[in-house]
Short mmCIF file of C-alpha atoms and ligand atoms in Angstrom, two decimals:
data_model
loop_
_atom_site.label_atom_id
_atom_site.label_comp_id
_atom_site.label_asym_id
_atom_site.label_seq_id
_atom_site.Cartn_x
_atom_site.Cartn_y
_atom_site.Cartn_z
CA MET A 1110 241.05 178.17 27.28
CA THR A 1111 241.55 178.76 23.39
CA THR A 1112 243.92 177.06 21.35
CA ASP A 1113 244.75 177.68 17.46
CA PHE A 1114 244.56 174.40 16.44
CA PRO A 1115 243.61 172.81 14.50
CA GLN A 1116 243.59 174.94 11.43
CA PRO A 1117 244.43 173.52 7.80
CA PRO A 1118 247.83 175.63 6.95
CA ALA A 1119 247.60 177.55 3.78
CA THR A 1120 250.23 176.13 1.80
CA CYS A 1121 249.65 172.29 2.41
CA PHE A 1122 246.17 170.87 3.30
CA GLY A 1123 247.09 169.10 6.38
CA LYS A 1124 249.24 169.52 9.06
CA VAL A 1125 251.53 167.28 10.96
CA TYR A 1126 251.39 167.74 14.73
CA LEU A 1127 254.40 165.69 16.43
CA VAL A 1128 253.08 165.00 19.99
CA GLY A 1129 254.94 163.91 23.01
CA ALA A 1130 253.13 161.05 24.65
CA GLY A 1131 255.10 161.14 27.83
CA PRO A 1132 256.34 158.29 29.76
CA GLY A 1133 252.92 156.51 29.95
CA ASP A 1134 250.87 157.62 32.72
CA PRO A 1135 247.74 159.32 30.64
CA GLY A 1136 247.80 162.10 33.53
CA LEU A 1137 251.16 163.10 32.29
CA LEU A 1138 250.10 163.83 28.50
CA THR A 1139 249.51 167.46 27.80
CA LEU A 1140 246.16 169.41 27.31
CA LYS A 1141 247.45 170.16 23.34
CA GLY A 1142 248.25 166.63 23.20
CA LYS A 1143 244.88 165.47 24.51
CA THR A 1144 243.24 168.27 22.06
CA LEU A 1145 244.70 166.65 18.96
CA LEU A 1146 244.25 163.06 19.85
CA GLU A 1147 240.39 163.77 20.02
CA CYS A 1148 240.20 165.42 17.15
CA ALA A 1149 242.87 163.92 14.58
CA ASP A 1150 241.78 161.96 11.55
CA VAL A 1151 245.23 160.05 11.66
CA VAL A 1152 247.29 158.93 14.58
CA ILE A 1153 250.74 157.39 13.62
CA TYR A 1154 252.10 156.24 16.72
CA ASP A 1155 255.31 154.41 18.29
CA ALA A 1156 255.75 151.10 20.18
CA LEU A 1157 256.31 153.03 23.26
CA VAL A 1158 252.88 154.87 23.57
CA SER A 1159 250.99 153.37 26.68
CA PRO A 1160 247.84 151.71 25.90
CA GLU A 1161 245.79 154.05 28.32
CA ILE A 1162 247.08 156.59 25.96
CA LEU A 1163 246.17 155.05 22.69
CA ALA A 1164 242.78 154.76 24.30
CA MET A 1165 242.29 158.49 24.28
CA ILE A 1166 242.41 158.71 20.38
CA GLY A 1167 239.09 159.64 18.78
CA ASP A 1168 236.93 156.94 17.25
CA GLN A 1169 237.26 159.11 13.71
CA ALA A 1170 241.00 158.54 13.53
CA GLU A 1171 242.69 155.98 11.82
CA LYS A 1172 245.38 154.47 13.69
CA ILE A 1173 248.52 152.84 12.53
CA HIS A 1174 251.44 151.42 14.64
CA ALA A 1175 254.80 152.22 12.85
CA GLY A 1176 256.25 151.66 16.27
CA LYS A 1177 259.27 149.13 16.92
CA ARG A 1178 260.76 147.27 19.69
CA ARG A 1179 264.21 145.66 18.98
CA GLY A 1180 263.71 142.89 16.70
CA GLN A 1181 260.09 143.77 15.65
CA HIS A 1182 259.14 144.37 12.33
CA SER A 1183 258.62 148.28 11.98
CA LEU A 1184 258.04 150.80 9.40
CA LEU A 1185 261.67 152.03 7.87
CA GLN A 1186 262.12 155.68 9.26
CA ALA A 1187 262.13 156.70 5.35
CA GLU A 1188 258.76 154.64 5.10
CA THR A 1189 257.40 156.91 8.20
CA THR A 1190 258.40 159.96 6.51
CA GLN A 1191 256.68 159.04 3.47
CA LEU A 1192 253.29 158.09 5.18
CA LEU A 1193 253.26 161.29 6.92
CA ILE A 1194 253.78 163.21 3.96
CA ASP A 1195 250.90 160.96 2.09
CA LYS A 1196 248.32 161.35 4.83
CA ALA A 1197 249.18 165.59 5.25
CA GLN A 1198 247.94 165.33 1.51
CA THR A 1199 244.29 164.09 2.23
CA HIS A 1200 243.64 164.58 5.89
CA ALA A 1201 243.19 167.75 7.93
CA VAL A 1202 245.07 166.85 11.01
CA VAL A 1203 247.60 164.11 11.30
CA VAL A 1204 249.15 163.54 14.82
CA ARG A 1205 252.63 161.80 14.94
CA LEU A 1206 252.87 160.49 18.21
CA LYS A 1207 255.90 159.43 20.22
CA GLY A 1208 256.81 158.33 23.57
CA GLY A 1209 258.17 160.56 26.01
CA ASP A 1210 259.22 163.88 23.95
CA PRO A 1211 259.67 163.55 20.34
CA PHE A 1212 262.68 165.29 20.26
CA VAL A 1213 264.50 163.57 23.41
CA PHE A 1214 265.75 160.57 21.25
CA GLY A 1215 262.34 160.13 19.31
CA ARG A 1216 263.80 161.31 15.94
CA GLY A 1217 261.17 163.88 16.04
CA GLY A 1218 263.85 166.30 14.83
CA GLU A 1219 264.90 163.96 11.71
CA GLU A 1220 261.05 163.63 10.59
CA MET A 1221 260.49 167.57 11.38
CA GLU A 1222 263.35 168.26 8.96
CA ASP A 1223 262.24 165.92 6.47
CA LEU A 1224 258.56 167.24 6.65
CA ILE A 1225 259.22 171.04 6.05
CA GLN A 1226 261.77 169.86 3.22
CA ALA A 1227 258.55 168.05 1.68
CA GLY A 1228 256.58 171.10 2.02
CA VAL A 1229 254.25 169.86 5.07
CA SER A 1230 253.11 171.91 7.60
CA VAL A 1231 254.25 170.88 11.38
CA GLU A 1232 254.01 171.64 14.80
CA ILE A 1233 255.70 170.28 18.07
CA ILE A 1234 253.67 169.37 20.85
CA PRO A 1235 256.58 168.87 23.61
CA GLY A 1236 255.78 165.77 25.63
CA ILE A 1237 257.39 164.76 29.60
CA THR A 1238 260.42 162.84 28.80
CA ALA A 1239 260.81 159.30 30.44
CA GLY A 1240 264.48 160.58 31.61
CA ILE A 1241 262.65 162.84 34.19
CA ALA A 1242 259.23 161.49 34.72
CA ALA A 1243 260.74 157.65 35.20
CA PRO A 1244 263.41 158.88 38.18
CA ALA A 1245 260.71 160.59 39.74
CA TYR A 1246 258.40 158.18 39.65
CA ALA A 1247 261.18 156.20 41.52
CA GLY A 1248 261.59 159.00 43.96
CA ILE A 1249 264.92 160.47 42.34
CA PRO A 1250 265.16 163.92 41.33
CA VAL A 1251 267.30 164.26 38.60
CA THR A 1252 269.34 167.27 40.33
CA HIS A 1253 269.26 168.59 43.82
CA ARG A 1254 270.74 171.45 45.37
CA ASN A 1255 272.85 169.68 47.79
CA TYR A 1256 273.51 166.39 45.80
CA SER A 1257 273.73 167.87 41.82
CA SER A 1258 273.89 171.09 39.87
CA SER A 1259 273.94 169.51 36.60
CA VAL A 1260 272.40 166.08 34.69
CA THR A 1261 272.79 165.01 31.22
CA PHE A 1262 270.74 162.92 28.87
CA VAL A 1263 272.42 160.56 27.31
CA THR A 1264 271.62 157.36 24.65
CA GLY A 1265 273.16 154.03 25.31
CA HIS A 1266 272.65 152.90 21.89
CA GLU A 1267 274.25 154.34 19.00
CA PRO A 1268 273.13 153.60 15.69
CA ILE A 1269 275.39 151.99 13.46
CA ASP A 1270 274.73 154.78 10.30
CA LYS A 1271 275.93 157.83 12.76
CA TYR A 1272 277.65 160.54 11.35
CA ARG A 1273 278.88 161.88 14.92
CA PRO A 1274 281.81 160.21 16.91
CA ARG A 1275 281.03 157.68 19.90
CA VAL A 1276 279.69 159.00 22.96
CA ASN A 1277 282.94 159.99 24.86
CA TRP A 1278 281.61 158.05 28.20
CA ARG A 1279 284.84 159.18 29.95
CA ALA A 1280 284.46 162.46 29.85
CA MET A 1281 280.56 161.94 30.94
CA ALA A 1282 282.10 160.55 33.77
CA GLU A 1283 283.25 163.77 34.80
CA ALA A 1284 280.82 166.40 33.45
CA SER A 1285 277.87 165.82 35.05
CA GLU A 1286 277.30 164.70 38.74
CA THR A 1287 274.14 163.07 37.37
CA LEU A 1288 273.63 160.92 34.09
CA VAL A 1289 270.77 160.05 32.75
CA ILE A 1290 270.97 156.65 30.43
CA TYR A 1291 268.50 156.07 27.47
CA MET A 1292 268.10 152.85 25.62
CA GLY A 1293 271.58 151.55 27.72
CA VAL A 1294 270.33 148.15 29.50
CA HIS A 1295 272.05 146.39 26.83
CA ASN A 1296 274.75 148.19 26.79
CA LEU A 1297 275.32 148.51 30.38
CA SER A 1298 278.49 146.52 30.69
CA HIS A 1299 280.51 148.77 27.83
CA ILE A 1300 279.22 151.66 29.59
CA LEU A 1301 279.98 150.56 33.08
CA SER A 1302 283.56 149.40 31.96
CA GLU A 1303 284.14 152.83 30.34
CA LEU A 1304 282.73 154.82 33.72
CA ASP A 1305 285.46 152.83 35.73
CA ALA A 1306 288.25 153.51 33.07
CA ALA A 1307 287.45 157.18 33.32
CA GLY A 1308 287.51 156.90 37.43
CA LYS A 1309 284.25 156.87 38.65
CA ASP A 1310 283.51 155.64 41.84
CA PRO A 1311 282.44 151.92 41.90
CA ASP A 1312 279.70 153.12 45.19
CA THR A 1313 278.17 155.58 42.59
CA PRO A 1314 274.68 154.67 43.16
CA ILE A 1315 272.62 153.60 40.23
CA ALA A 1316 269.08 153.30 39.53
CA LEU A 1317 267.60 151.42 36.42
CA VAL A 1318 263.61 152.29 36.38
CA ARG A 1319 261.81 149.93 34.00
CA TRP A 1320 257.99 151.09 32.13
CA GLY A 1321 258.58 154.05 34.64
CA THR A 1322 255.31 155.87 35.41
CA ARG A 1323 253.33 152.73 34.39
CA PRO A 1324 251.52 150.33 36.52
CA ASP A 1325 254.23 147.78 36.32
CA GLN A 1326 256.64 150.11 36.87
CA GLU A 1327 260.28 148.04 38.02
CA GLU A 1328 262.98 149.52 39.85
CA LEU A 1329 266.35 148.10 40.77
CA VAL A 1330 268.81 150.12 42.94
CA GLY A 1331 272.37 149.72 43.56
CA THR A 1332 276.19 150.70 42.82
CA LEU A 1333 278.04 151.05 39.46
CA ALA A 1334 280.13 147.99 41.02
CA THR A 1335 276.42 145.81 41.76
CA ILE A 1336 273.85 146.59 39.21
CA LEU A 1337 275.22 144.26 36.52
CA SER A 1338 274.61 141.10 39.32
CA GLN A 1339 271.70 142.53 39.99
CA MET A 1340 270.54 143.00 36.51
CA GLU A 1341 271.02 139.14 35.85
CA ALA A 1342 269.82 137.90 39.31
CA ALA A 1343 266.50 140.19 38.87
CA GLN A 1344 266.25 139.21 34.68
CA PHE A 1345 265.98 143.05 34.51
CA GLU A 1346 265.24 143.93 30.94
CA ALA A 1347 264.58 146.91 28.60
CA PRO A 1348 262.89 149.67 28.47
CA ALA A 1349 264.45 151.58 31.22
CA VAL A 1350 266.42 154.35 32.08
CA ALA A 1351 269.86 154.45 34.33
CA VAL A 1352 270.04 157.17 36.46
CA ILE A 1353 273.86 157.45 37.70
CA GLY A 1354 274.89 159.96 40.94
CA ASN A 1355 274.60 161.15 44.27
CA VAL A 1356 270.67 161.84 43.31
CA VAL A 1357 269.67 158.02 43.80
CA ASN A 1358 270.55 158.00 47.41
CA LEU A 1359 267.28 160.47 47.96
CA HIS A 1360 265.32 157.26 46.16
CA PRO A 1361 264.75 155.28 49.91
CA LEU A 1362 263.19 158.38 51.27
CA LEU A 1363 261.54 160.25 48.71
CA ALA A 1364 259.95 156.87 46.99
CA GLU A 1365 257.52 156.71 50.09
CA SER A 1366 255.87 159.44 48.79
CA ARG A 1367 255.66 158.76 44.94
CA PRO A 1368 253.04 158.76 42.65
CA LYS A 1369 250.14 156.51 42.81
CA VAL A 1370 250.09 155.04 39.13
CA ILE A 1371 246.55 153.70 38.11
CA PRO A 1372 246.03 150.43 37.52
CA ARG A 1373 245.46 148.84 34.12
CA GLN A 1374 241.70 147.86 33.78
N1 SAH B 745 261.62 159.77 23.07
C1 SAH B 745 261.32 159.31 24.21
C2 SAH B 745 262.44 158.12 24.42
C3 SAH B 745 263.04 157.66 23.13
S1 SAH B 745 263.81 156.62 23.17
C4 SAH B 745 261.65 159.91 25.71
O1 SAH B 745 261.57 161.34 26.03
O2 SAH B 745 261.25 159.42 26.95
C5 SAH B 745 263.87 154.82 23.94
C6 SAH B 745 264.16 154.87 25.32
O3 SAH B 745 263.46 155.80 26.31
C7 SAH B 745 263.99 153.42 25.97
O4 SAH B 745 264.80 152.32 25.87
C8 SAH B 745 264.17 153.80 27.70
O5 SAH B 745 265.26 154.14 27.63
C9 SAH B 745 263.51 155.23 27.39
N2 SAH B 745 262.15 154.76 27.91
C10 SAH B 745 261.19 155.46 27.47
N3 SAH B 745 259.65 155.26 28.02
C11 SAH B 745 260.19 154.71 29.19
C12 SAH B 745 259.60 154.38 30.46
N4 SAH B 745 258.33 154.59 30.60
N5 SAH B 745 260.70 154.15 31.50
C13 SAH B 745 261.59 153.50 31.17
N6 SAH B 745 262.24 154.32 30.27
C14 SAH B 745 261.57 154.73 29.45
#
């Protein structure tokens, strides 16, 4: 296989590669992503990148954790962008490693905009997003000819300083046969009441998949009417995706043949 990277671009010494790490299972990292981790000079990574993927970073690389989980200290977005710009001045291959796909609720678009405006060369390496892979590892296809012809990926957590209007959950209830909600665990009660107000059938199946594709993957399957009490009983926590729609009914059958998650050493 031939690749055309890494090559220092003409305009700036270094180049930033915005790499999607996938949802956790190291086997789901792209070949491009793996090659870049092996030859990177610097890797700046987020909290949701799995330990197995971090272990693939070459010894030569400087590793910087810019990540954040709810409530923990992290670099501010502007600090992370500045760090990327600074590193690109002095290093040839700078990898910005993000969980799942950088452009799916990963601020990859924002970072790429800022880097281009700062004159830094940047390239996107997509990753497998959790909203597809976590349901898949739970035996739930997000579309299916008999059950769902449409899927919507939506955030359940909206930034306070956002410029766009709130997610229109009532429209979502009608617009799409499958809804995949990221960052929705803490806000699920509000989301469910909005879907209910839109007339969504309370018997609609829902699955929550936590740490999808990882050794500690957990699932909770119920209906819109039951899931909140199930969550409470199971003390179910983030990070998880929620899948709503009739495709969830395939879970008992398809989960029997789910991928084997390699246990952590
Ligand atoms: N860019 C990422 C999403 C980042 S937003 C992607 O494409 O997957 C963070 C949210 O993604 C989490 O709150 C959770 O809803 C979801 N998520 C990320 N990794 C996950 C995993 N392994 N299993 C389940 N949900 C995950």
